[in-house]
Amino acid sequence: MSACLTVADSKRAFHAAFPHVIGPLYRRMVDELLVELHLLSRQSGFRSDGLFAVGLTQVFDGFSKGYRPQEQSEPLFAALCASSGFDAQQIRAQHAAAVAAVGEHSLDEVKHWLAQRGNGAPEPIAGVLAGIDRSDFHYSRLFAVGLLSLLQQARGAESMEPQALREAAHEIGESMGLMKERVDKDLTLYASNLQKMAQAVELMEETLAAERRRRERQAQGTKVTPADNSAGETVSKTENETNVMPESSPPASPQGG
């Protein structure tokens, strides 16, 4: 894409590719990724490699859980990528290749590769980590998230506490020449925001479930009403038009009840 294009241009490209309403819960995630991808695509030292792909995919998939309608989730990802000149299918393929390469090895092996800039690692990991030594290497938070995500994919990582894995990522980032404070800040913020998003999604799903139950109760009450009205009318006629009214249905419970 042309370097003269602005964030506004990327946003227009995104909305042209994804002309759907985005729920309030996901708008901030979409907006932040739009801006981040736009800025990264214009950095001369940035490379769209496997580590970036793992980080981007992890961030999107983590923050888009519960997205409705579900069938629009992947088109949303494709539009986000395309708005700044990235190919979503290529990103997914790079992510899958990196995860597959790591998943066959132990956590200690993966930590060694990361600390040694890819020495002894299989492709595509070796090439990705070797690129960190470039003089024009450009760091982003997606790099840090990708680093953590690769550690999580290694054999034996599932038995470790999340905090222990984050600390390992911090140490490895420092040994790779990255600023430990920056990696620590990015991963801590990522974990905190991901937890908040999960809680918000859970609350949203509980609210929707409560609303469905309310509508079902309301629908059942509506079905009974005609019979009640007929009965009431029969009673009225039998008692020479005495003012006998059928009981009204109870008011619907408030949302979430």
Short mmCIF file of N, CA and C in Angstrom, two decimals, residues 36-99:
data_model
loop_
_atom_site.label_atom_id
_atom_site.label_comp_id
_atom_site.label_asym_id
_atom_site.label_seq_id
_atom_site.Cartn_x
_atom_site.Cartn_y
_atom_site.Cartn_z
N GLU A 36 -3.33 -0.04 14.69
CA GLU A 36 -2.05 -0.72 14.90
C GLU A 36 -1.52 -1.33 13.60
N LEU A 37 -2.39 -2.00 12.86
CA LEU A 37 -1.96 -2.62 11.60
C LEU A 37 -1.57 -1.56 10.57
N HIS A 38 -2.29 -0.46 10.56
CA HIS A 38 -1.95 0.62 9.64
C HIS A 38 -0.54 1.15 9.93
N LEU A 39 -0.26 1.40 11.21
CA LEU A 39 1.05 1.96 11.57
C LEU A 39 2.17 0.94 11.31
N LEU A 40 1.94 -0.33 11.64
CA LEU A 40 2.95 -1.35 11.42
C LEU A 40 3.28 -1.50 9.94
N SER A 41 2.26 -1.47 9.11
CA SER A 41 2.48 -1.67 7.67
C SER A 41 3.33 -0.57 7.05
N ARG A 42 3.51 0.53 7.76
CA ARG A 42 4.29 1.64 7.23
C ARG A 42 5.65 1.79 7.90
N GLN A 43 6.02 0.83 8.73
CA GLN A 43 7.34 0.83 9.35
C GLN A 43 8.33 0.10 8.45
N SER A 44 9.41 0.74 8.10
CA SER A 44 10.39 0.13 7.19
C SER A 44 11.02 -1.13 7.78
N GLY A 45 11.12 -1.20 9.12
CA GLY A 45 11.75 -2.35 9.75
C GLY A 45 10.79 -3.46 10.13
N PHE A 46 9.53 -3.33 9.73
CA PHE A 46 8.54 -4.34 10.09
C PHE A 46 8.48 -5.45 9.04
N ARG A 47 8.34 -6.70 9.51
CA ARG A 47 8.18 -7.85 8.63
C ARG A 47 6.96 -8.66 9.07
N SER A 48 6.14 -9.03 8.11
CA SER A 48 4.98 -9.86 8.40
C SER A 48 5.43 -11.32 8.43
N ASP A 49 5.97 -11.74 9.59
CA ASP A 49 6.50 -13.10 9.71
C ASP A 49 5.63 -13.95 10.63
N GLY A 50 6.12 -15.15 10.95
CA GLY A 50 5.33 -16.07 11.76
C GLY A 50 5.03 -15.58 13.15
N LEU A 51 5.97 -14.88 13.77
CA LEU A 51 5.75 -14.39 15.13
C LEU A 51 4.68 -13.30 15.14
N PHE A 52 4.73 -12.42 14.17
CA PHE A 52 3.67 -11.41 14.02
C PHE A 52 2.33 -12.08 13.77
N ALA A 53 2.33 -13.10 12.90
CA ALA A 53 1.08 -13.80 12.57
C ALA A 53 0.48 -14.47 13.80
N VAL A 54 1.33 -15.08 14.63
CA VAL A 54 0.85 -15.72 15.85
C VAL A 54 0.26 -14.67 16.80
N GLY A 55 0.96 -13.56 16.95
CA GLY A 55 0.49 -12.50 17.84
C GLY A 55 -0.82 -11.89 17.38
N LEU A 56 -0.91 -11.57 16.08
CA LEU A 56 -2.13 -10.96 15.54
C LEU A 56 -3.31 -11.92 15.66
N THR A 57 -3.09 -13.17 15.28
CA THR A 57 -4.17 -14.15 15.34
C THR A 57 -4.64 -14.38 16.76
N GLN A 58 -3.68 -14.45 17.69
CA GLN A 58 -4.03 -14.66 19.10
C GLN A 58 -4.84 -13.49 19.64
N VAL A 59 -4.42 -12.27 19.33
CA VAL A 59 -5.14 -11.09 19.81
C VAL A 59 -6.55 -11.05 19.23
N PHE A 60 -6.67 -11.26 17.93
CA PHE A 60 -8.00 -11.20 17.31
C PHE A 60 -8.91 -12.30 17.85
N ASP A 61 -8.41 -13.54 17.85
CA ASP A 61 -9.25 -14.66 18.30
C ASP A 61 -9.62 -14.52 19.78
N GLY A 62 -8.68 -14.01 20.58
CA GLY A 62 -8.96 -13.85 22.00
C GLY A 62 -10.01 -12.79 22.28
N PHE A 63 -9.92 -11.68 21.56
CA PHE A 63 -10.83 -10.56 21.83
C PHE A 63 -12.12 -10.62 21.01
N SER A 64 -12.23 -11.59 20.10
CA SER A 64 -13.47 -11.70 19.31
C SER A 64 -14.31 -12.90 19.73
N LYS A 65 -13.95 -13.55 20.83
CA LYS A 65 -14.75 -14.67 21.31
C LYS A 65 -16.17 -14.21 21.62
N GLY A 66 -17.11 -15.01 21.20
CA GLY A 66 -18.50 -14.66 21.43
C GLY A 66 -19.07 -13.71 20.40
N TYR A 67 -18.29 -13.38 19.35
CA TYR A 67 -18.77 -12.43 18.34
C TYR A 67 -20.01 -13.01 17.65
N ARG A 68 -21.01 -12.17 17.48
CA ARG A 68 -22.24 -12.55 16.82
C ARG A 68 -22.58 -11.56 15.71
N PRO A 69 -23.02 -12.08 14.55
CA PRO A 69 -23.15 -13.50 14.19
C PRO A 69 -21.78 -14.14 13.96
N GLN A 70 -21.65 -15.38 14.38
CA GLN A 70 -20.37 -16.07 14.36
C GLN A 70 -19.79 -16.17 12.95
N GLU A 71 -20.65 -16.31 11.95
CA GLU A 71 -20.17 -16.47 10.58
C GLU A 71 -19.50 -15.21 10.03
N GLN A 72 -19.66 -14.09 10.73
CA GLN A 72 -19.02 -12.85 10.28
C GLN A 72 -17.65 -12.63 10.92
N SER A 73 -17.25 -13.50 11.83
CA SER A 73 -15.98 -13.32 12.53
C SER A 73 -14.78 -13.38 11.58
N GLU A 74 -14.74 -14.40 10.73
CA GLU A 74 -13.60 -14.53 9.81
C GLU A 74 -13.59 -13.43 8.74
N PRO A 75 -14.75 -13.06 8.16
CA PRO A 75 -14.75 -11.90 7.26
C PRO A 75 -14.28 -10.62 7.94
N LEU A 76 -14.58 -10.48 9.25
CA LEU A 76 -14.11 -9.32 10.01
C LEU A 76 -12.58 -9.32 10.07
N PHE A 77 -12.00 -10.48 10.36
CA PHE A 77 -10.54 -10.60 10.41
C PHE A 77 -9.93 -10.30 9.04
N ALA A 78 -10.54 -10.82 7.99
CA ALA A 78 -10.03 -10.60 6.64
C ALA A 78 -10.06 -9.11 6.27
N ALA A 79 -11.14 -8.42 6.67
CA ALA A 79 -11.25 -6.99 6.36
C ALA A 79 -10.23 -6.18 7.14
N LEU A 80 -10.00 -6.55 8.41
CA LEU A 80 -8.99 -5.86 9.21
C LEU A 80 -7.61 -5.98 8.57
N CYS A 81 -7.27 -7.19 8.14
CA CYS A 81 -5.97 -7.41 7.50
C CYS A 81 -5.86 -6.65 6.19
N ALA A 82 -6.88 -6.80 5.35
CA ALA A 82 -6.83 -6.19 4.02
C ALA A 82 -6.78 -4.67 4.07
N SER A 83 -7.33 -4.07 5.11
CA SER A 83 -7.37 -2.61 5.19
C SER A 83 -5.98 -1.99 5.23
N SER A 84 -4.98 -2.79 5.65
CA SER A 84 -3.60 -2.29 5.70
C SER A 84 -2.66 -3.11 4.82
N GLY A 85 -3.23 -3.85 3.88
CA GLY A 85 -2.41 -4.56 2.91
C GLY A 85 -1.95 -5.94 3.31
N PHE A 86 -2.53 -6.52 4.38
CA PHE A 86 -2.16 -7.87 4.79
C PHE A 86 -3.15 -8.88 4.22
N ASP A 87 -2.70 -10.12 4.09
CA ASP A 87 -3.53 -11.20 3.58
C ASP A 87 -3.92 -12.11 4.74
N ALA A 88 -5.21 -12.17 5.05
CA ALA A 88 -5.68 -12.94 6.20
C ALA A 88 -5.36 -14.42 6.06
N GLN A 89 -5.51 -14.97 4.86
CA GLN A 89 -5.22 -16.39 4.66
C GLN A 89 -3.75 -16.68 4.89
N GLN A 90 -2.89 -15.78 4.44
CA GLN A 90 -1.46 -15.96 4.66
C GLN A 90 -1.13 -15.87 6.15
N ILE A 91 -1.77 -14.93 6.84
CA ILE A 91 -1.55 -14.78 8.28
C ILE A 91 -1.96 -16.06 9.01
N ARG A 92 -3.10 -16.61 8.66
CA ARG A 92 -3.57 -17.85 9.28
C ARG A 92 -2.60 -19.00 8.98
N ALA A 93 -2.09 -19.06 7.76
CA ALA A 93 -1.17 -20.13 7.38
C ALA A 93 0.15 -20.00 8.14
N GLN A 94 0.66 -18.77 8.27
CA GLN A 94 1.89 -18.54 9.02
C GLN A 94 1.71 -18.92 10.50
N HIS A 95 0.55 -18.57 11.03
CA HIS A 95 0.25 -18.92 12.42
C HIS A 95 0.24 -20.44 12.60
N ALA A 96 -0.45 -21.14 11.71
CA ALA A 96 -0.54 -22.60 11.81
C ALA A 96 0.82 -23.26 11.70
N ALA A 97 1.67 -22.76 10.79
CA ALA A 97 2.99 -23.34 10.61
C ALA A 97 3.86 -23.14 11.85
N ALA A 98 3.80 -21.96 12.43
CA ALA A 98 4.61 -21.68 13.62
C ALA A 98 4.15 -22.51 14.81
N VAL A 99 2.85 -22.61 15.00
CA VAL A 99 2.30 -23.40 16.11
C VAL A 99 2.64 -24.87 15.94
#
